[in-house]
Amino acid sequence: MSTLTVPDVLIALRDFISIWISQIIYFNHIYPDDAFSKKLYLDLVVYQCRAPELNEYIERFAIDMITVLVEKDGGGKVYDVLVLLYDETNLHVRQRYIANFSQFPGLKGQYSSLDFLLNPNLLKDTQSAKINIPNFTRGVVNTNLRSLMFFHIEELKRTEAPQPNDFFFKLLLNVDGENDLNKFSFQWGMSA
C-alpha cells in the first residue's frame, strides 16, 4: 500500500464534506428526488445532485473550508461546518447539522497552494508531505470516513423530512474570532 500523504487526507476530507452536505440536501428533500442520482462512495450508496452548479457550489465550499482550516498555525481555525435547514415561509431554522473540526492540526506554511484540491494532478511534491504515523494508512482513513458517512446516512433516513416542504439550506463556517475571513477569496455565497 502506498504511503499516505497530507494531500491524500485533504482530498479525502474535501470529498467527505461534499458528500456529507449532499446527503443532507437529498434526505431533507430540498430539491426533487429525481434531481439526484445514486453513486458509490467508499462502498456506500450516496446521492449526488445532477445539477453541476450545485455540485460545484458544495465542492467549492468544502475547498474553501479546508483552506481556512489549514491556514492557521496550530490549527483549530474552523470550529464547525454547519448546514442549517430553514423554512422559507417563516425563515425559522428547522434543523442543524454540525461537523466539528476544532482539533484539526494547522498546516500553515506546508503548502504554497492548495490548488491540488481543485485538480489533484497539480500536486507536485508528495515526498515532503508523507505522513509517518504507525498504522495511519489510506485504509484506516477510508474505514473511518465510511463509518462516519454510514451513521450520517442512517440518521438522515431516520429523521427524513416530509415531502413536499418549504425547506432551504445555508452553509456556514463557525471560525475562531481572531480570524479575518475577508482575506480569503471565497467563491461561494452564504446560501445556495
PDB file of C-alpha atoms in Angstrom:
ATOM      1  CA  MET A   1       0.000   0.000   0.000  1.00  0.00           C
ATOM      2  CA  SER A   2       1.378   3.418  -0.907  1.00  0.00           C
ATOM      3  CA  THR A   3       2.370   5.942   1.722  1.00  0.00           C
ATOM      4  CA  LEU A   4      -0.386   8.251   2.894  1.00  0.00           C
ATOM      5  CA  THR A   5       0.264  11.944   2.303  1.00  0.00           C
ATOM      6  CA  VAL A   6      -1.263  15.140   3.667  1.00  0.00           C
ATOM      7  CA  PRO A   7      -2.791  15.942   0.246  1.00  0.00           C
ATOM      8  CA  ASP A   8      -4.411  12.476   0.207  1.00  0.00           C
ATOM      9  CA  VAL A   9      -6.066  13.249   3.540  1.00  0.00           C
ATOM     10  CA  LEU A  10      -7.165  16.743   2.471  1.00  0.00           C
ATOM     11  CA  ILE A  11      -8.660  15.409  -0.782  1.00  0.00           C
ATOM     12  CA  ALA A  12     -10.473  12.683   1.179  1.00  0.00           C
ATOM     13  CA  LEU A  13     -11.771  15.362   3.570  1.00  0.00           C
ATOM     14  CA  ARG A  14     -12.948  17.517   0.641  1.00  0.00           C
ATOM     15  CA  ASP A  15     -14.859  14.575  -0.838  1.00  0.00           C
ATOM     16  CA  PHE A  16     -16.314  13.609   2.540  1.00  0.00           C
ATOM     17  CA  ILE A  17     -17.593  17.127   3.320  1.00  0.00           C
ATOM     18  CA  SER A  18     -19.100  17.473  -0.172  1.00  0.00           C
ATOM     19  CA  ILE A  19     -20.934  14.160   0.096  1.00  0.00           C
ATOM     20  CA  TRP A  20     -21.927  14.807   3.728  1.00  0.00           C
ATOM     21  CA  ILE A  21     -23.659  18.040   2.645  1.00  0.00           C
ATOM     22  CA  SER A  22     -25.250  16.412  -0.432  1.00  0.00           C
ATOM     23  CA  GLN A  23     -26.860  13.716   1.729  1.00  0.00           C
ATOM     24  CA  ILE A  24     -28.401  16.384   3.972  1.00  0.00           C
ATOM     25  CA  ILE A  25     -29.859  18.146   0.940  1.00  0.00           C
ATOM     26  CA  TYR A  26     -31.168  14.885  -0.537  1.00  0.00           C
ATOM     27  CA  PHE A  27     -32.769  13.381   2.578  1.00  0.00           C
ATOM     28  CA  ASN A  28     -34.395  16.683   3.519  1.00  0.00           C
ATOM     29  CA  HIS A  29     -35.908  16.992   0.033  1.00  0.00           C
ATOM     30  CA  ILE A  30     -34.557  20.470  -0.639  1.00  0.00           C
ATOM     31  CA  TYR A  31     -34.774  19.607  -4.331  1.00  0.00           C
ATOM     32  CA  PRO A  32     -36.901  16.920  -6.032  1.00  0.00           C
ATOM     33  CA  ASP A  33     -35.557  13.388  -5.598  1.00  0.00           C
ATOM     34  CA  ASP A  34     -35.221  12.949  -9.355  1.00  0.00           C
ATOM     35  CA  ALA A  35     -32.646  15.776  -9.343  1.00  0.00           C
ATOM     36  CA  PHE A  36     -30.249  13.292  -7.710  1.00  0.00           C
ATOM     37  CA  SER A  37     -28.582  10.128  -8.885  1.00  0.00           C
ATOM     38  CA  LYS A  38     -27.089   7.280  -6.890  1.00  0.00           C
ATOM     39  CA  LYS A  39     -23.354   6.751  -6.795  1.00  0.00           C
ATOM     40  CA  LEU A  40     -20.928   4.737  -4.713  1.00  0.00           C
ATOM     41  CA  TYR A  41     -18.687   6.394  -2.166  1.00  0.00           C
ATOM     42  CA  LEU A  42     -16.477   4.080  -0.099  1.00  0.00           C
ATOM     43  CA  ASP A  43     -18.841   1.207  -0.977  1.00  0.00           C
ATOM     44  CA  LEU A  44     -21.883   3.126   0.296  1.00  0.00           C
ATOM     45  CA  VAL A  45     -24.789   4.222  -1.885  1.00  0.00           C
ATOM     46  CA  VAL A  46     -24.970   8.009  -1.714  1.00  0.00           C
ATOM     47  CA  TYR A  47     -26.863  10.647  -3.660  1.00  0.00           C
ATOM     48  CA  GLN A  48     -25.318  13.321  -5.821  1.00  0.00           C
ATOM     49  CA  CYS A  49     -27.213  16.160  -7.432  1.00  0.00           C
ATOM     50  CA  ARG A  50     -27.399  16.055 -11.208  1.00  0.00           C
ATOM     51  CA  ALA A  51     -27.044  19.857 -11.391  1.00  0.00           C
ATOM     52  CA  PRO A  52     -23.347  20.622 -11.929  1.00  0.00           C
ATOM     53  CA  GLU A  53     -23.766  24.111 -10.450  1.00  0.00           C
ATOM     54  CA  LEU A  54     -24.911  22.740  -7.083  1.00  0.00           C
ATOM     55  CA  ASN A  55     -22.122  20.152  -7.020  1.00  0.00           C
ATOM     56  CA  GLU A  56     -19.542  22.845  -7.828  1.00  0.00           C
ATOM     57  CA  TYR A  57     -21.005  25.125  -5.148  1.00  0.00           C
ATOM     58  CA  ILE A  58     -20.773  22.397  -2.498  1.00  0.00           C
ATOM     59  CA  GLU A  59     -17.271  21.315  -3.554  1.00  0.00           C
ATOM     60  CA  ARG A  60     -16.081  24.933  -3.595  1.00  0.00           C
ATOM     61  CA  PHE A  61     -17.473  25.388  -0.079  1.00  0.00           C
ATOM     62  CA  ALA A  62     -15.565  22.277   1.060  1.00  0.00           C
ATOM     63  CA  ILE A  63     -12.336  23.504  -0.574  1.00  0.00           C
ATOM     64  CA  ASP A  64     -12.679  26.962   0.961  1.00  0.00           C
ATOM     65  CA  MET A  65     -13.413  25.413   4.361  1.00  0.00           C
ATOM     66  CA  ILE A  66     -10.241  23.308   4.123  1.00  0.00           C
ATOM     67  CA  THR A  67      -8.260  26.382   3.065  1.00  0.00           C
ATOM     68  CA  VAL A  68      -9.413  28.243   6.181  1.00  0.00           C
ATOM     69  CA  LEU A  69      -8.910  25.113   8.294  1.00  0.00           C
ATOM     70  CA  VAL A  70      -5.245  24.626   7.419  1.00  0.00           C
ATOM     71  CA  GLU A  71      -4.162  28.274   7.174  1.00  0.00           C
ATOM     72  CA  LYS A  72      -3.616  28.838  10.899  1.00  0.00           C
ATOM     73  CA  ASP A  73      -0.543  27.818  12.886  1.00  0.00           C
ATOM     74  CA  GLY A  74      -1.686  25.255  15.416  1.00  0.00           C
ATOM     75  CA  GLY A  75      -4.958  24.512  13.635  1.00  0.00           C
ATOM     76  CA  GLY A  76      -8.422  24.938  15.052  1.00  0.00           C
ATOM     77  CA  LYS A  77      -9.347  27.919  12.897  1.00  0.00           C
ATOM     78  CA  VAL A  78     -12.610  26.281  11.809  1.00  0.00           C
ATOM     79  CA  TYR A  79     -14.612  25.058  14.778  1.00  0.00           C
ATOM     80  CA  ASP A  80     -17.588  23.750  12.846  1.00  0.00           C
ATOM     81  CA  VAL A  81     -19.156  23.335   9.447  1.00  0.00           C
ATOM     82  CA  LEU A  82     -22.883  23.963   9.773  1.00  0.00           C
ATOM     83  CA  VAL A  83     -25.716  23.155   7.436  1.00  0.00           C
ATOM     84  CA  LEU A  84     -28.854  24.983   8.501  1.00  0.00           C
ATOM     85  CA  LEU A  85     -32.209  23.989   7.100  1.00  0.00           C
ATOM     86  CA  TYR A  86     -34.829  26.647   7.350  1.00  0.00           C
ATOM     87  CA  ASP A  87     -38.438  27.025   6.346  1.00  0.00           C
ATOM     88  CA  GLU A  88     -38.663  29.626   3.595  1.00  0.00           C
ATOM     89  CA  THR A  89     -42.216  30.595   4.574  1.00  0.00           C
ATOM     90  CA  ASN A  90     -41.275  31.890   8.033  1.00  0.00           C
ATOM     91  CA  LEU A  91     -37.429  31.733   7.978  1.00  0.00           C
ATOM     92  CA  HIS A  92     -37.288  29.571  11.127  1.00  0.00           C
ATOM     93  CA  VAL A  93     -34.392  27.144  11.387  1.00  0.00           C
ATOM     94  CA  ARG A  94     -35.828  23.603  11.332  1.00  0.00           C
ATOM     95  CA  GLN A  95     -32.666  21.532  11.580  1.00  0.00           C
ATOM     96  CA  ARG A  96     -28.921  21.944  12.186  1.00  0.00           C
ATOM     97  CA  TYR A  97     -26.178  19.604  11.078  1.00  0.00           C
ATOM     98  CA  ILE A  98     -22.738  20.198  12.534  1.00  0.00           C
ATOM     99  CA  ALA A  99     -19.316  18.728  11.754  1.00  0.00           C
ATOM    100  CA  ASN A 100     -16.649  19.722  14.292  1.00  0.00           C
ATOM    101  CA  PHE A 101     -13.054  20.390  13.214  1.00  0.00           C
ATOM    102  CA  SER A 102     -11.642  22.198  16.249  1.00  0.00           C
ATOM    103  CA  GLN A 103      -8.949  19.546  16.824  1.00  0.00           C
ATOM    104  CA  PHE A 104      -7.627  19.592  13.248  1.00  0.00           C
ATOM    105  CA  PRO A 105      -3.876  20.380  13.168  1.00  0.00           C
ATOM    106  CA  GLY A 106      -2.674  23.546  11.478  1.00  0.00           C
ATOM    107  CA  LEU A 107      -0.661  23.142   8.313  1.00  0.00           C
ATOM    108  CA  LYS A 108       0.256  26.779   7.675  1.00  0.00           C
ATOM    109  CA  GLY A 109       3.385  27.007   5.577  1.00  0.00           C
ATOM    110  CA  GLN A 110       3.225  23.365   4.494  1.00  0.00           C
ATOM    111  CA  TYR A 111       1.878  24.303   1.067  1.00  0.00           C
ATOM    112  CA  SER A 112       2.244  27.400  -1.027  1.00  0.00           C
ATOM    113  CA  SER A 113      -1.005  26.471  -2.746  1.00  0.00           C
ATOM    114  CA  LEU A 114      -3.932  24.168  -2.137  1.00  0.00           C
ATOM    115  CA  ASP A 115      -4.824  24.167  -5.842  1.00  0.00           C
ATOM    116  CA  PHE A 116      -4.483  20.381  -5.825  1.00  0.00           C
ATOM    117  CA  LEU A 117      -7.899  20.331  -4.111  1.00  0.00           C
ATOM    118  CA  LEU A 118      -9.393  21.620  -7.375  1.00  0.00           C
ATOM    119  CA  ASN A 119      -7.209  19.397  -9.532  1.00  0.00           C
ATOM    120  CA  PRO A 120      -5.206  16.580  -7.858  1.00  0.00           C
ATOM    121  CA  ASN A 121      -2.977  16.414 -10.962  1.00  0.00           C
ATOM    122  CA  LEU A 122      -1.443  19.747  -9.895  1.00  0.00           C
ATOM    123  CA  LEU A 123       0.182  18.117  -6.864  1.00  0.00           C
ATOM    124  CA  LYS A 124       3.911  18.125  -7.433  1.00  0.00           C
ATOM    125  CA  ASP A 125       5.825  17.329  -4.227  1.00  0.00           C
ATOM    126  CA  THR A 126       4.462  14.306  -2.379  1.00  0.00           C
ATOM    127  CA  GLN A 127       7.718  13.307  -0.679  1.00  0.00           C
ATOM    128  CA  SER A 128       7.698  16.083   1.926  1.00  0.00           C
ATOM    129  CA  ALA A 129       4.015  15.531   2.603  1.00  0.00           C
ATOM    130  CA  LYS A 130       4.239  11.896   3.731  1.00  0.00           C
ATOM    131  CA  ILE A 131       2.505  11.042   6.977  1.00  0.00           C
ATOM    132  CA  ASN A 132       4.721   8.823   9.095  1.00  0.00           C
ATOM    133  CA  ILE A 133       2.319   7.696  11.805  1.00  0.00           C
ATOM    134  CA  PRO A 134       2.240   3.958  12.520  1.00  0.00           C
ATOM    135  CA  ASN A 135      -0.974   2.270  11.348  1.00  0.00           C
ATOM    136  CA  PHE A 136      -2.301   5.512   9.816  1.00  0.00           C
ATOM    137  CA  THR A 137      -2.992   4.287   6.304  1.00  0.00           C
ATOM    138  CA  ARG A 138      -5.330   5.070   3.451  1.00  0.00           C
ATOM    139  CA  GLY A 139      -7.386   2.058   4.534  1.00  0.00           C
ATOM    140  CA  VAL A 140      -7.761   3.413   8.073  1.00  0.00           C
ATOM    141  CA  VAL A 141      -8.802   6.843   6.768  1.00  0.00           C
ATOM    142  CA  ASN A 142     -11.323   5.292   4.365  1.00  0.00           C
ATOM    143  CA  THR A 143     -12.726   2.982   7.050  1.00  0.00           C
ATOM    144  CA  ASN A 144     -13.248   5.877   9.448  1.00  0.00           C
ATOM    145  CA  LEU A 145     -14.813   8.111   6.794  1.00  0.00           C
ATOM    146  CA  ARG A 146     -17.042   5.226   5.666  1.00  0.00           C
ATOM    147  CA  SER A 147     -18.242   4.668   9.241  1.00  0.00           C
ATOM    148  CA  LEU A 148     -18.985   8.363   9.723  1.00  0.00           C
ATOM    149  CA  MET A 149     -20.882   8.518   6.433  1.00  0.00           C
ATOM    150  CA  PHE A 150     -22.811   5.316   7.168  1.00  0.00           C
ATOM    151  CA  PHE A 151     -24.072   6.624  10.518  1.00  0.00           C
ATOM    152  CA  HIS A 152     -24.788  10.045   8.997  1.00  0.00           C
ATOM    153  CA  ILE A 153     -26.955   8.464   6.284  1.00  0.00           C
ATOM    154  CA  GLU A 154     -28.737   6.189   8.766  1.00  0.00           C
ATOM    155  CA  GLU A 155     -29.593   9.170  10.976  1.00  0.00           C
ATOM    156  CA  LEU A 156     -30.793  11.150   7.947  1.00  0.00           C
ATOM    157  CA  LYS A 157     -33.036   8.238   6.926  1.00  0.00           C
ATOM    158  CA  ARG A 158     -34.416   8.008  10.466  1.00  0.00           C
ATOM    159  CA  THR A 159     -35.285  11.717  10.567  1.00  0.00           C
ATOM    160  CA  GLU A 160     -36.113  12.184   6.880  1.00  0.00           C
ATOM    161  CA  ALA A 161     -38.106  15.348   6.197  1.00  0.00           C
ATOM    162  CA  PRO A 162     -41.635  15.122   4.817  1.00  0.00           C
ATOM    163  CA  GLN A 163     -42.302  15.795   1.159  1.00  0.00           C
ATOM    164  CA  PRO A 164     -43.064  18.404  -0.041  1.00  0.00           C
ATOM    165  CA  ASN A 165     -41.702  21.058   2.275  1.00  0.00           C
ATOM    166  CA  ASP A 166     -40.529  24.639   2.036  1.00  0.00           C
ATOM    167  CA  PHE A 167     -37.032  23.930   3.349  1.00  0.00           C
ATOM    168  CA  PHE A 168     -33.903  25.517   2.009  1.00  0.00           C
ATOM    169  CA  PHE A 169     -30.341  25.478   3.301  1.00  0.00           C
ATOM    170  CA  LYS A 170     -27.398  27.632   4.297  1.00  0.00           C
ATOM    171  CA  LEU A 171     -23.782  26.536   4.578  1.00  0.00           C
ATOM    172  CA  LEU A 172     -21.870  28.253   7.371  1.00  0.00           C
ATOM    173  CA  LEU A 173     -18.445  28.150   8.985  1.00  0.00           C
ATOM    174  CA  ASN A 174     -18.028  28.726  12.717  1.00  0.00           C
ATOM    175  CA  VAL A 175     -14.489  30.089  12.923  1.00  0.00           C
ATOM    176  CA  ASP A 176     -12.062  31.421  15.504  1.00  0.00           C
ATOM    177  CA  GLY A 177     -12.999  35.036  16.300  1.00  0.00           C
ATOM    178  CA  GLU A 178      -9.423  36.251  15.731  1.00  0.00           C
ATOM    179  CA  ASN A 179      -9.576  35.488  12.044  1.00  0.00           C
ATOM    180  CA  ASP A 180     -10.414  37.836   9.236  1.00  0.00           C
ATOM    181  CA  LEU A 181     -12.266  35.838   6.583  1.00  0.00           C
ATOM    182  CA  ASN A 182     -12.115  38.829   4.237  1.00  0.00           C
ATOM    183  CA  LYS A 183      -8.547  37.853   3.312  1.00  0.00           C
ATOM    184  CA  PHE A 184      -9.866  34.660   1.715  1.00  0.00           C
ATOM    185  CA  SER A 185     -11.362  34.811  -1.765  1.00  0.00           C
ATOM    186  CA  PHE A 186     -14.419  32.635  -1.256  1.00  0.00           C
ATOM    187  CA  GLN A 187     -16.338  31.674  -4.361  1.00  0.00           C
ATOM    188  CA  TRP A 188     -19.481  30.519  -2.589  1.00  0.00           C
ATOM    189  CA  GLY A 189     -22.257  32.561  -1.063  1.00  0.00           C
ATOM    190  CA  MET A 190     -23.937  32.176   2.261  1.00  0.00           C
ATOM    191  CA  SER A 191     -26.794  30.137   0.792  1.00  0.00           C
ATOM    192  CA  ALA A 192     -27.381  28.267  -2.410  1.00  0.00           C
TER     193      ALA A 192
END
